[in-house]
Coordinates of C-alpha atoms and ligand atoms in Angstrom, one line a residue:
X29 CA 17.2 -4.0 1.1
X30 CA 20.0 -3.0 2.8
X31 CA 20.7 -3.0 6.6
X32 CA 22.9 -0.6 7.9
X33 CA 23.7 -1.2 11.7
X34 CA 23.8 2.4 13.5
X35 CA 25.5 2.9 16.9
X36 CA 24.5 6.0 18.7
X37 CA 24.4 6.8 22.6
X38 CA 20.0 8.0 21.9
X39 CA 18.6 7.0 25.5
X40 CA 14.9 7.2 24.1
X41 CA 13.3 6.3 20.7
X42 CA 10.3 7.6 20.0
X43 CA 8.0 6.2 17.8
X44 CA 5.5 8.8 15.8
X45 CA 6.5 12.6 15.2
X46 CA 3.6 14.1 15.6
X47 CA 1.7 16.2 18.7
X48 CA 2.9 14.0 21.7
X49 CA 5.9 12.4 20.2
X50 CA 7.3 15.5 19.4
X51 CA 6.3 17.2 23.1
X52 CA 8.1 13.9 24.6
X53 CA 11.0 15.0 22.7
X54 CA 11.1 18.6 23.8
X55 CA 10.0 17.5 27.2
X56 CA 13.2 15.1 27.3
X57 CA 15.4 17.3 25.4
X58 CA 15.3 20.0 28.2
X59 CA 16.0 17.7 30.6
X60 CA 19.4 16.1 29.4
X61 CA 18.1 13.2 27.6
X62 CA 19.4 12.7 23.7
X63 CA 16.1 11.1 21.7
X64 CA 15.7 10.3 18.5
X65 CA 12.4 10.4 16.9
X66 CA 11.4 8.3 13.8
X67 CA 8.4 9.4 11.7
X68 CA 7.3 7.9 8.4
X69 CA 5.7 11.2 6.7
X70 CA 8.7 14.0 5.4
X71 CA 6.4 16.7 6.5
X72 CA 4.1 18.5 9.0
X73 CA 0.7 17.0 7.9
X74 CA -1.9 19.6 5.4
X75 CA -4.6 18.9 7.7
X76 CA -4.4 20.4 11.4
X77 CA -4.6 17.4 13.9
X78 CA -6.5 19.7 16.8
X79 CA -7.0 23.6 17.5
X80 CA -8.2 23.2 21.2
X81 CA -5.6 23.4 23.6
X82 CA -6.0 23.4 27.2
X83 CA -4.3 25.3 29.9
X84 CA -2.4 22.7 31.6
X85 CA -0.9 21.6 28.0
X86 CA 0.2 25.8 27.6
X87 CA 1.6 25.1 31.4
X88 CA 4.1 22.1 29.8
X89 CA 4.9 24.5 26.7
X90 CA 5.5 27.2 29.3
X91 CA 7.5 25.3 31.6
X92 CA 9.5 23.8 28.4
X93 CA 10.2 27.4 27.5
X94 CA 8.0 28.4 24.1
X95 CA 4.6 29.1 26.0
X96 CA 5.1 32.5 24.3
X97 CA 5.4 31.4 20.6
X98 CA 1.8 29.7 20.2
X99 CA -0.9 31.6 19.9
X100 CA -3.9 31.8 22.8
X101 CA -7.3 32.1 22.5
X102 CA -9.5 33.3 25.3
X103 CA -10.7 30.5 26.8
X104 CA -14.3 31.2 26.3
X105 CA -14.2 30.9 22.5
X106 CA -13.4 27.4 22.0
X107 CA -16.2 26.1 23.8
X108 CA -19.3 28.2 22.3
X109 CA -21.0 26.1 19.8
X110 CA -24.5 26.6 18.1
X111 CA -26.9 24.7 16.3
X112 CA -27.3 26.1 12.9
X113 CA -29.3 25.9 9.8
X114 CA -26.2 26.8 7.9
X115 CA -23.0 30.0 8.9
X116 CA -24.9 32.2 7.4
X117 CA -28.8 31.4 7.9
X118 CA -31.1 30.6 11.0
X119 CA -28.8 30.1 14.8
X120 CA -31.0 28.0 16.7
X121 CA -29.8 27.3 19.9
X122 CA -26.5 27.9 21.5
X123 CA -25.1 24.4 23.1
X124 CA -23.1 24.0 26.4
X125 CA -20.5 21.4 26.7
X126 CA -20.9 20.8 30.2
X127 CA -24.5 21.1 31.4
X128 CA -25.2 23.5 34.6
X129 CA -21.5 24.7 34.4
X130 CA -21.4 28.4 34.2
X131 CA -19.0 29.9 31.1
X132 CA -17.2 32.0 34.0
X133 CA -13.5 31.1 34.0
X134 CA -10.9 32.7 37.0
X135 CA -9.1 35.8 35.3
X136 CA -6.8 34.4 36.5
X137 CA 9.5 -3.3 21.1
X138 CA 11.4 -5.9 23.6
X139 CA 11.1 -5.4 27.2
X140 CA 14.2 -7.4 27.9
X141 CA 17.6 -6.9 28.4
X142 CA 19.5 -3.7 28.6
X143 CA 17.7 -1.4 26.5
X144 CA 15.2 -2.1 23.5
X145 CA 16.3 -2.7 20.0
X146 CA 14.2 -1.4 16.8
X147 CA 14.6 -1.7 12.9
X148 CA 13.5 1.0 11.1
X149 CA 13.4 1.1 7.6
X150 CA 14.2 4.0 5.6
X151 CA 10.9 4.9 2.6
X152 CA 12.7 6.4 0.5
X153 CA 15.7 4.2 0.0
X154 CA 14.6 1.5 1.8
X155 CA 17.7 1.1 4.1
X156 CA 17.2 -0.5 7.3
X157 CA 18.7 0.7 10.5
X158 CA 18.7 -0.8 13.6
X159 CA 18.6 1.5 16.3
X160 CA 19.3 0.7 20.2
X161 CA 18.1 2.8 22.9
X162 CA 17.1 2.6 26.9
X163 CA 13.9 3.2 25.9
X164 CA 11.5 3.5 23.5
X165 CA 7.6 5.4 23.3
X166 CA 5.4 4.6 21.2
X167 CA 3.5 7.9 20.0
X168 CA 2.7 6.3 17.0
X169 CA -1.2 6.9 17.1
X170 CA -4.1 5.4 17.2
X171 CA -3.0 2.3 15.4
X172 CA -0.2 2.3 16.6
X173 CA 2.2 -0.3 15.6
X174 CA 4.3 -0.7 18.5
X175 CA 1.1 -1.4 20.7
X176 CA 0.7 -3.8 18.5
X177 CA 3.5 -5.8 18.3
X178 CA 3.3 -5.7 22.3
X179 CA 0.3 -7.5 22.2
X180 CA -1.7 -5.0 24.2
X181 CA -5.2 -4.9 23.8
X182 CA -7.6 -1.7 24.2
X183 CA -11.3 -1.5 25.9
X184 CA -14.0 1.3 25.6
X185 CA -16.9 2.4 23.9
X186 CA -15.3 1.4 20.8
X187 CA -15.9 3.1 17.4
X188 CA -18.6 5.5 17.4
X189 CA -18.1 6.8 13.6
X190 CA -16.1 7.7 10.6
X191 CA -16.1 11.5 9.4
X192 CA -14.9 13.2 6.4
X193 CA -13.5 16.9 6.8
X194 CA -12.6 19.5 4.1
X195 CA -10.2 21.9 5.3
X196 CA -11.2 25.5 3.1
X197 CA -10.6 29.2 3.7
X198 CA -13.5 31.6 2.8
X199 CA -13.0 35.4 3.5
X200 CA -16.2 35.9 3.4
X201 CA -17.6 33.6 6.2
X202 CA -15.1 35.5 8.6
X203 CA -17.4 38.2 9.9
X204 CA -19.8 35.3 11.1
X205 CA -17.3 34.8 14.4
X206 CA -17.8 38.6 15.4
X207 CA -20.4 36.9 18.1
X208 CA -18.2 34.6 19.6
X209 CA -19.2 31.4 18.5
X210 CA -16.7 29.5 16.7
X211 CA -18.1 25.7 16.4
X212 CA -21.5 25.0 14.5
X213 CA -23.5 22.3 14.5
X214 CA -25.8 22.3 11.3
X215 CA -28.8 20.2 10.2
X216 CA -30.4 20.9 7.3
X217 CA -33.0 18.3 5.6
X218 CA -30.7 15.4 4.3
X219 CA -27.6 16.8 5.6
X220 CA -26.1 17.2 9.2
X221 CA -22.3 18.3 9.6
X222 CA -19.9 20.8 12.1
X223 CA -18.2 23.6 11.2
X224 CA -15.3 25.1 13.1
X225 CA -12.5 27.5 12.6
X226 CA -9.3 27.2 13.3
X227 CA -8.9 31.0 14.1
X228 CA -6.6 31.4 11.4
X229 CA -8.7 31.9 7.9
X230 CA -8.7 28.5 7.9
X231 CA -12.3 26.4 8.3
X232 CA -12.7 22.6 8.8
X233 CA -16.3 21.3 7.7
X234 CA -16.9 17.4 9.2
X235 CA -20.1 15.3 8.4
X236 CA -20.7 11.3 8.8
X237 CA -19.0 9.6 5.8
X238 CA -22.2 7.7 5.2
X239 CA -23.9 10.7 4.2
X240 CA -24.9 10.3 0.5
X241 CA -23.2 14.2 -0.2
X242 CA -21.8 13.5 -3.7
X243 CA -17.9 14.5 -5.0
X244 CA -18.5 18.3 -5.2
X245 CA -16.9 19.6 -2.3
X246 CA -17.0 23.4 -2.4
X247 CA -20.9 23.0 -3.5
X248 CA -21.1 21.2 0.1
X249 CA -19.1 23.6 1.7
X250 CA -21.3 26.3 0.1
X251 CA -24.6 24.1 1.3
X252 CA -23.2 24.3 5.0
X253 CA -22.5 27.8 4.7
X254 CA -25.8 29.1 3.5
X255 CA -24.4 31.4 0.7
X256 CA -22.4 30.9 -2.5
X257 CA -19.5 32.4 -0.7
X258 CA -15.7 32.0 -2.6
X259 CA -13.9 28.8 -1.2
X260 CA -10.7 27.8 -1.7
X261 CA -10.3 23.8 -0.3
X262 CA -6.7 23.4 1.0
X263 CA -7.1 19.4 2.4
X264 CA -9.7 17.0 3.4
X265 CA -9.6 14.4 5.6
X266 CA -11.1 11.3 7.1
X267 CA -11.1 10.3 10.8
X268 CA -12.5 7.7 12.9
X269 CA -14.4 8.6 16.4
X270 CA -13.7 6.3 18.8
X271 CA -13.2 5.6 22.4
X272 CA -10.2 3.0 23.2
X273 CA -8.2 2.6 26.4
X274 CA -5.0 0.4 26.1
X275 CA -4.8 -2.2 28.9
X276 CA -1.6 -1.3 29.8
X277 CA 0.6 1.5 29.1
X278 CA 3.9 0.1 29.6
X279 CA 5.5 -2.8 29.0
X280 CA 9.4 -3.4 30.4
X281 CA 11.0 -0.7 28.6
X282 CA 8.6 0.3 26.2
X283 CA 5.7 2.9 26.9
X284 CA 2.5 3.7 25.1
X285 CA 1.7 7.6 24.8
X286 CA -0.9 9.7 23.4
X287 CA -3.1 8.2 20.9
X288 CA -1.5 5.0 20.9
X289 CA -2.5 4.9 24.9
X290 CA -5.5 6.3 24.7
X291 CA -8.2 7.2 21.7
X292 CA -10.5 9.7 22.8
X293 CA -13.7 11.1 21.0
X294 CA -13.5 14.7 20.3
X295 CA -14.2 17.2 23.0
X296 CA -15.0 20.9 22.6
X297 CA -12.3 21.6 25.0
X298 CA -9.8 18.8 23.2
X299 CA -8.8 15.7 25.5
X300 CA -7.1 13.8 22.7
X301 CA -3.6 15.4 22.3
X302 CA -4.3 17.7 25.1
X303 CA -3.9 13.9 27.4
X304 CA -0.8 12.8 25.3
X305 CA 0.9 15.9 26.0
X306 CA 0.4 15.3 29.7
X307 CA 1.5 11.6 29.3
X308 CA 4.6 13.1 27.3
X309 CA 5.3 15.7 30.1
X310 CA 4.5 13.1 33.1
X311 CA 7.2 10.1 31.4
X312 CA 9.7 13.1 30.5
X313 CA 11.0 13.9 34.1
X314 CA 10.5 10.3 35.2
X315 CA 12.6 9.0 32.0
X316 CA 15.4 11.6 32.9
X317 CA 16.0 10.8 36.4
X318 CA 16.1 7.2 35.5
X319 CA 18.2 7.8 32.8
X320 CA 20.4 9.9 34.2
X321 CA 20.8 7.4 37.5
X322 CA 19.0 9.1 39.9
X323 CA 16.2 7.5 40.4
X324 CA 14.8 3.5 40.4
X325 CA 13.3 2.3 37.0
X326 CA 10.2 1.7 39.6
X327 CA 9.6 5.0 39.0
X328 CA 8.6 4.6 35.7
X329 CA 5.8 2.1 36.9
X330 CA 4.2 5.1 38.4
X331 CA 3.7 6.4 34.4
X332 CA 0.5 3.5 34.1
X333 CA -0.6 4.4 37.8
X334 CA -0.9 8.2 37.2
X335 CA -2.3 8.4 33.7
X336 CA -4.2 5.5 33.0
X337 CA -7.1 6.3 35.6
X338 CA -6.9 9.8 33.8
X339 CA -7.3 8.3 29.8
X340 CA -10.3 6.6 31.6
X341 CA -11.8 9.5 33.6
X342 CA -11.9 11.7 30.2
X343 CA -13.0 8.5 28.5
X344 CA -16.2 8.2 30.6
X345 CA -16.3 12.0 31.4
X346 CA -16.6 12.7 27.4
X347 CA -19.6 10.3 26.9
X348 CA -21.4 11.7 29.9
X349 CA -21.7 14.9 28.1
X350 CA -24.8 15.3 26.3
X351 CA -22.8 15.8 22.6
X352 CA -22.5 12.1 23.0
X353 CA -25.7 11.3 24.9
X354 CA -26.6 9.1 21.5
X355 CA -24.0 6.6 21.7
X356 CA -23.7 6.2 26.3
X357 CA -27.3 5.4 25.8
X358 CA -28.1 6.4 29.4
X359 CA -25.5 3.5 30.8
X360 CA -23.3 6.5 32.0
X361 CA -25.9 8.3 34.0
X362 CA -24.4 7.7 37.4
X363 CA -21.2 8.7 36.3
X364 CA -20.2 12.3 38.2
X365 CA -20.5 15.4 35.8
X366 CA -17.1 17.1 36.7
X367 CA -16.8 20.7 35.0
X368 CA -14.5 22.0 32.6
X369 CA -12.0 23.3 34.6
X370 CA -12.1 20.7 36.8
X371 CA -11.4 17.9 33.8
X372 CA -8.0 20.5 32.4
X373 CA -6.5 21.6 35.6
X374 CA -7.7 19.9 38.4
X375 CA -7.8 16.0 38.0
X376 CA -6.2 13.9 41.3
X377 CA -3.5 11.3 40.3
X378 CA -2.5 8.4 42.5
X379 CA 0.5 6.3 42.7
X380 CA 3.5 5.3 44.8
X381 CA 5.2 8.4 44.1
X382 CA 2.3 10.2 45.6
X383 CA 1.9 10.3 49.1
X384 CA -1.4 11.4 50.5
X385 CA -3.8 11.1 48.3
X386 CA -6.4 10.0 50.0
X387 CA -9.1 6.8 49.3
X388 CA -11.6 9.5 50.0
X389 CA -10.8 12.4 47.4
X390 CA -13.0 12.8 44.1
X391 CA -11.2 11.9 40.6
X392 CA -11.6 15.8 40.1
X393 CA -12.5 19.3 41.4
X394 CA -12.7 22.8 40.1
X395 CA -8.9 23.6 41.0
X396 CA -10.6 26.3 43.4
X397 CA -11.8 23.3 45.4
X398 CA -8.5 21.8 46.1
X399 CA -6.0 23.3 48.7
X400 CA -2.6 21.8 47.9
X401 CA -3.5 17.8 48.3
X402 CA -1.3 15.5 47.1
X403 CA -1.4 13.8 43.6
X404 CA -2.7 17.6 42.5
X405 CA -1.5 20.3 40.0
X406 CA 0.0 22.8 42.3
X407 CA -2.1 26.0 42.6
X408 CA -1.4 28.4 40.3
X409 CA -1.0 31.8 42.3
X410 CA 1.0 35.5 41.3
X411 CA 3.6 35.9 43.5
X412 CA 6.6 38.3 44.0
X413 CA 10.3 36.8 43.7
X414 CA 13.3 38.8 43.8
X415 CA 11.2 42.1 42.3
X416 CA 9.4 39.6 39.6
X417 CA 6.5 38.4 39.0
X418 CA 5.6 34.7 38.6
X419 CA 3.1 32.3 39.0
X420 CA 4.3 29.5 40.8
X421 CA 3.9 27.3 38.6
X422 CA 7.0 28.7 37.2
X423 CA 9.1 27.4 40.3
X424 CA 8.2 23.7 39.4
X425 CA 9.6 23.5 35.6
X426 CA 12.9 21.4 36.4
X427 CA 13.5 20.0 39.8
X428 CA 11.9 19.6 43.2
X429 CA 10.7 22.3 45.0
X430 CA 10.0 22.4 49.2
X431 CA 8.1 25.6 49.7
X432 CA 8.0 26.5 53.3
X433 CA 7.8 29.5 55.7
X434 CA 9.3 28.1 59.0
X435 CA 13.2 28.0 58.6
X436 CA 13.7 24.7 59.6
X437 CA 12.1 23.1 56.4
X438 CA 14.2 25.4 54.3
X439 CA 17.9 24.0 55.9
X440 CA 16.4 20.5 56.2
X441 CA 15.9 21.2 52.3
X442 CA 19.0 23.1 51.8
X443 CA 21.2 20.5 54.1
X444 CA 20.0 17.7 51.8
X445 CA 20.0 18.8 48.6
X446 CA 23.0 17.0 46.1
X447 CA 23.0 15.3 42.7
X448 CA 20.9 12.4 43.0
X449 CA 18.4 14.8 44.0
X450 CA 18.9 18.7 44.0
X451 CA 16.1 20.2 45.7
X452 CA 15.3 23.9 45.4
X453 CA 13.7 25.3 49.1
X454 CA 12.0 28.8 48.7
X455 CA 11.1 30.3 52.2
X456 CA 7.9 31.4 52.0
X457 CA 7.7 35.4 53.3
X458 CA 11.2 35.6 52.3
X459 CA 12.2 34.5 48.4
X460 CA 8.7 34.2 47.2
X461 CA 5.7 36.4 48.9
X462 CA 2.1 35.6 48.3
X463 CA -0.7 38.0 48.1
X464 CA -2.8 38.9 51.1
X465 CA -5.8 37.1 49.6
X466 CA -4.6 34.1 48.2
X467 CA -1.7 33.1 51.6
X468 CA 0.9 29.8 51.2
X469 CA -1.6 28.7 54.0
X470 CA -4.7 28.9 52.8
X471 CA -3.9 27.7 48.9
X472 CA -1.8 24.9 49.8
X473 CA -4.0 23.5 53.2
X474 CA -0.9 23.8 55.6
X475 CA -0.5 25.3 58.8
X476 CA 2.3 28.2 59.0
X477 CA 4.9 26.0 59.9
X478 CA 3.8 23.1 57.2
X479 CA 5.6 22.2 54.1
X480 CA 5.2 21.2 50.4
X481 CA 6.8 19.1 48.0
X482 CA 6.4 19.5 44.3
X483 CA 7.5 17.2 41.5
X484 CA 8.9 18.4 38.8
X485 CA 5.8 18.5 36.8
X486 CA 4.4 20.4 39.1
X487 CA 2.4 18.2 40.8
X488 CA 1.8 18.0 44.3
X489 CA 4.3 14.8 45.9
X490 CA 3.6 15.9 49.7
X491 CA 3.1 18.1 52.1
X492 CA 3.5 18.1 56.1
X493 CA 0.7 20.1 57.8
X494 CA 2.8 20.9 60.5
X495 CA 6.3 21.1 61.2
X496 CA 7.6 17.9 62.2
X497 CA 9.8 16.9 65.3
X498 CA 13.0 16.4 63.5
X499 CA 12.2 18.1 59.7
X500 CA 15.2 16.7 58.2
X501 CA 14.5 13.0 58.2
X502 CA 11.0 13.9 57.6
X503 CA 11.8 15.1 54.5
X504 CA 14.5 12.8 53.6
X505 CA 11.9 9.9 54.0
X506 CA 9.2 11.9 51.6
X507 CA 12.1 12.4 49.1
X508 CA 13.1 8.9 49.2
X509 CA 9.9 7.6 48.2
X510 CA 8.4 10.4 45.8
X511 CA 11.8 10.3 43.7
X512 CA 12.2 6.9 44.1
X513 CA 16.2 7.8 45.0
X514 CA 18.6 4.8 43.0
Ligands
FAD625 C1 -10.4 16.5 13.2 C2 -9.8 16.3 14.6 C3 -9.7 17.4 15.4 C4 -9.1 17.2 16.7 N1 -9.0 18.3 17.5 C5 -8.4 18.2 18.7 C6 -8.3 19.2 19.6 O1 -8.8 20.3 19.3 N2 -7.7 19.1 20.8 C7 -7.2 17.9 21.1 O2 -6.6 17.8 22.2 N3 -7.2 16.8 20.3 C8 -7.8 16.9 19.1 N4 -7.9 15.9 18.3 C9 -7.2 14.6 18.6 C10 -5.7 14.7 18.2 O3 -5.6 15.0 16.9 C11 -5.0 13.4 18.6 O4 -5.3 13.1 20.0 C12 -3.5 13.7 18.5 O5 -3.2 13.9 17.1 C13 -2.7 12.5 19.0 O6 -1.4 12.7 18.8 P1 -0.3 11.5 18.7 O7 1.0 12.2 18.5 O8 -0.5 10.6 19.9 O9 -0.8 10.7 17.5 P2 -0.9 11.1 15.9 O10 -1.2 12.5 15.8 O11 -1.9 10.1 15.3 O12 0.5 10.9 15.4 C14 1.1 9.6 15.2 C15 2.3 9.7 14.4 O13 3.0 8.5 14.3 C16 3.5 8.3 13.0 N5 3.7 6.8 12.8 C17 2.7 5.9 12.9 N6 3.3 4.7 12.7 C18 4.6 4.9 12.5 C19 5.7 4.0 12.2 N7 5.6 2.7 12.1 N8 6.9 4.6 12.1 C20 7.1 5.9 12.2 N9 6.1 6.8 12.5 C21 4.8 6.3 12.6 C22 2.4 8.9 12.1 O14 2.8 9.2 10.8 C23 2.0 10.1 12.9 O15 2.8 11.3 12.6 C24 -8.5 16.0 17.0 C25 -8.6 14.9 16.1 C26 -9.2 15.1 14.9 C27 -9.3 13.9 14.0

């Protein structure tokens, strides 16, 4: 074995190259910071690792600037399922994910020291490198190796079951989706498994390992699909369905993302990678203000605060629905249904970096419910900006953002603004104009003269109802806290 020592200015290792290690890398990349990213496959893997993405994970893509290159689906589609005797024979009943919601959606390694310090060892030659870096996330999955070595443990529901997929494309079975319905959940006498499409040509069928279903595979494909249809099986697969939340999701300069933070049973509208990619786009800007000097490494204690609560909200939120109604065994039944839209877009987060989020607010609300409180996605709305138009989540994709309408907020922001923390202020009425039926007022809960702060990931940091009696150290006060200036 050899061991090769490499010396390299990376400021983050990342652990895992798959969904949320590769997002933290983009994420971090358009920010500044240099990563380097160690993954033990050579390539992609054959089997798709999820085909529901939510809105607020398309938001991060947006905001990172290749929104445009994936594909969308109409919301709607993902989430119609049916119970089936097989594609082609008897639909029984259609299912809804989230009971009494209507399908409506608006058109609209070592903590110490100076940095951490890994040995990675090369497969094929078995070289070993040691690598130094600032610091290092773990988005190495669900059994995740650096969690591991940390000693962190994980509670939950545990594991639930172990499934088997066969990933196959069948030409035939493609005029089945002209209804609509895209997931299927079939029973026939001996034999219960889901079928789903990844929109593409290409079909995944999943059943319970301990199904006595023999080696054929296509046979069993053709047995779920109802007709001796022509199959051609590009993968299979084997996963486990569990429910683990890690008890911590940093530790010094180490950070636990994705999978290996969180395991989440599979929704219809996808929490598993669609939460890693949030954890990948909430450490990003908090990583490259540390990094760069700007801000406190308190900061980055903010990273457990903010998405811990949320692993554990989806956690309990997915076994409250009635797919899982087998396993929660009723002990769930005082926990608050929140709808879909609530659970993608409109989840509160609390930390120190937040400042009004008050005891009293739910864990969640349809996003129309919210009016601009702190420790909330900013409200998505189409404005006009210099003969454009954006939604405004498009102002909050790299810095801070005030918005105001009363000048004085705007050359408190403007007379403020420098390196450690350059702050963009848009006058309301003046650079950005909101539509008569959706006002700065009323869609961000603020008086004319009030003001909003808005984090780089577009969350809601603070907001003033009013104007204040001297605006400038107002704001300087709400900066200094929500940045956590160095
Ligand atoms: C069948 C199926 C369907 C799913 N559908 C959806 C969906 O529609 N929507 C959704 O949101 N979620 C879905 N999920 C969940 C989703 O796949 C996971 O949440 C997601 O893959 C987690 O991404 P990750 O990057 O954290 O971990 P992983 O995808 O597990 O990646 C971890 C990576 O780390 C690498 N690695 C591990 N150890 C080391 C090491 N020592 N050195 C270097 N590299 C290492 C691995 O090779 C791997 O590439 C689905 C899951 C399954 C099984």
């Amino acid at each position: 074995m050899q061991n090769h020592s490499l010396s390299h200015d990376s400021a983050v290792l990342i652990i895992g190259g798959s969904l949320v290690g590769l997002s933290a890398a983009l994420f971090l990349a358009r920010r500044g910071v240099a990563t380097i990213v160690i993954e033990k496959h050579h390539d992609s893997a054959p089997h798709p690792r999820a085909m529901g993405f939510t809105e607020r994970t398309m938001e991060h893509y947006r905001a990172a600037g290749i929104g445009e290159r994936i594909a969308q689906v109409p919301p709607q589609a993902r989430l119609r399922r049916v119970r089936a005797d097989s594609l082609t024979g008897a639909w029984r009943q259609e299912t809804e994910w989230t009971p009494g919601e209507t399908q409506e959606r608006r058109a609209s390694a070592s903590p110490c020291g100076e940095g951490v310090t890994a040995q990675v060892r090369v497969r094929d030659s078995g070289a070993v490198l040691t690598l130094r870096a600032a610091y290092l996330i773990g988005a190495d999955g669900a059994g995740s190796p650096v969690r591991t070595a940390l000693g962190i443990e994980r509670q939950g529901i545990g594991h639930l079951r172990t499934l088997r997929s066969i990933l196959f494309r069948c030409p035939g079975a493609e005029p089945y989706l002209a209804r609509g319905i895209t997931q299927f959940d079939i029973e026939q006498p001996g034999f219960k498994c889901f079928l789903t499409t990844y929109g593409d040509g290409r079909w995944a069928l999943m059943f319970d390992q301990t199904q006595p279903v023999g080696d054929d595979l296509v046979e069993l494909v053709r047995r779920a699909l109802g007709q001796d249809l022509a199959v051609e099986v590009l993968a299979t697969g084997r996963w486990e369905l569990a429910g683990r939340i890690a008890d911590r999701f940093s530790q010094g300069r180490v950070f636990l993302a994705g999978d290996a933070a969180h395991q989440l049973p599979p929704t219809r509208g996808g929490f598993g990678a669609n939460t890693g990619i949030d954890d990948a786009a909430n450490l990003a800007w908090k990583l490259s203000r540390v990094v760069q000097r700007r801000s406190s490494p308190l900061l980055l204690d903010t990273y457990d605060a903010e998405c811990r609560p949320i692993a554990w909200l989806r956690h309990q939120q997915t076994l409250a629905r009635p797919d899982y109604a087998q396993w929660a065994k009723g002990t769930l039944e005082h926990e608050a249904l929140f709808g879909n839209e609530a659970m993608e877009l409109g989840q509160l987060q609390r930390s120190a970096a937040i400042l009004g989020a008050g005891p009293a607010l739910p864990a969640a609300a349809h996003p129309d419910q919210w009016a601009g409180q702190p420790g909330t996605r900013m409200p998505h709305v189409w404005i006009e900006a210099g003969g454009r138009t954006l939604s405004t989540l498009d102002l909050a994709t790299d810095g801070f953002v005030l918005l105001a309408q009363d000048r004085s907020w705007i050359d408190a922001a403007r007379a403020q603004t420098g390196p450690a923390c350059p702050l963009r202020a848009l006058q309301v009425g003046v650079e950005i104009v909101f539509p008569a039926d959706a006002s700065f007022e009323h869609r961000f809960g603020v008086a004319a003269d009030g003001a909003v702060l808005v984090r780089p990931d577009a969350l809601i940091a603070w907001r003033a109802s009013r104007l204040a009696a001297d605006p400038a150290r107002t704001l300087a006060d709400a900066i200094k806290q929500v940045a956590m200036l160095a």
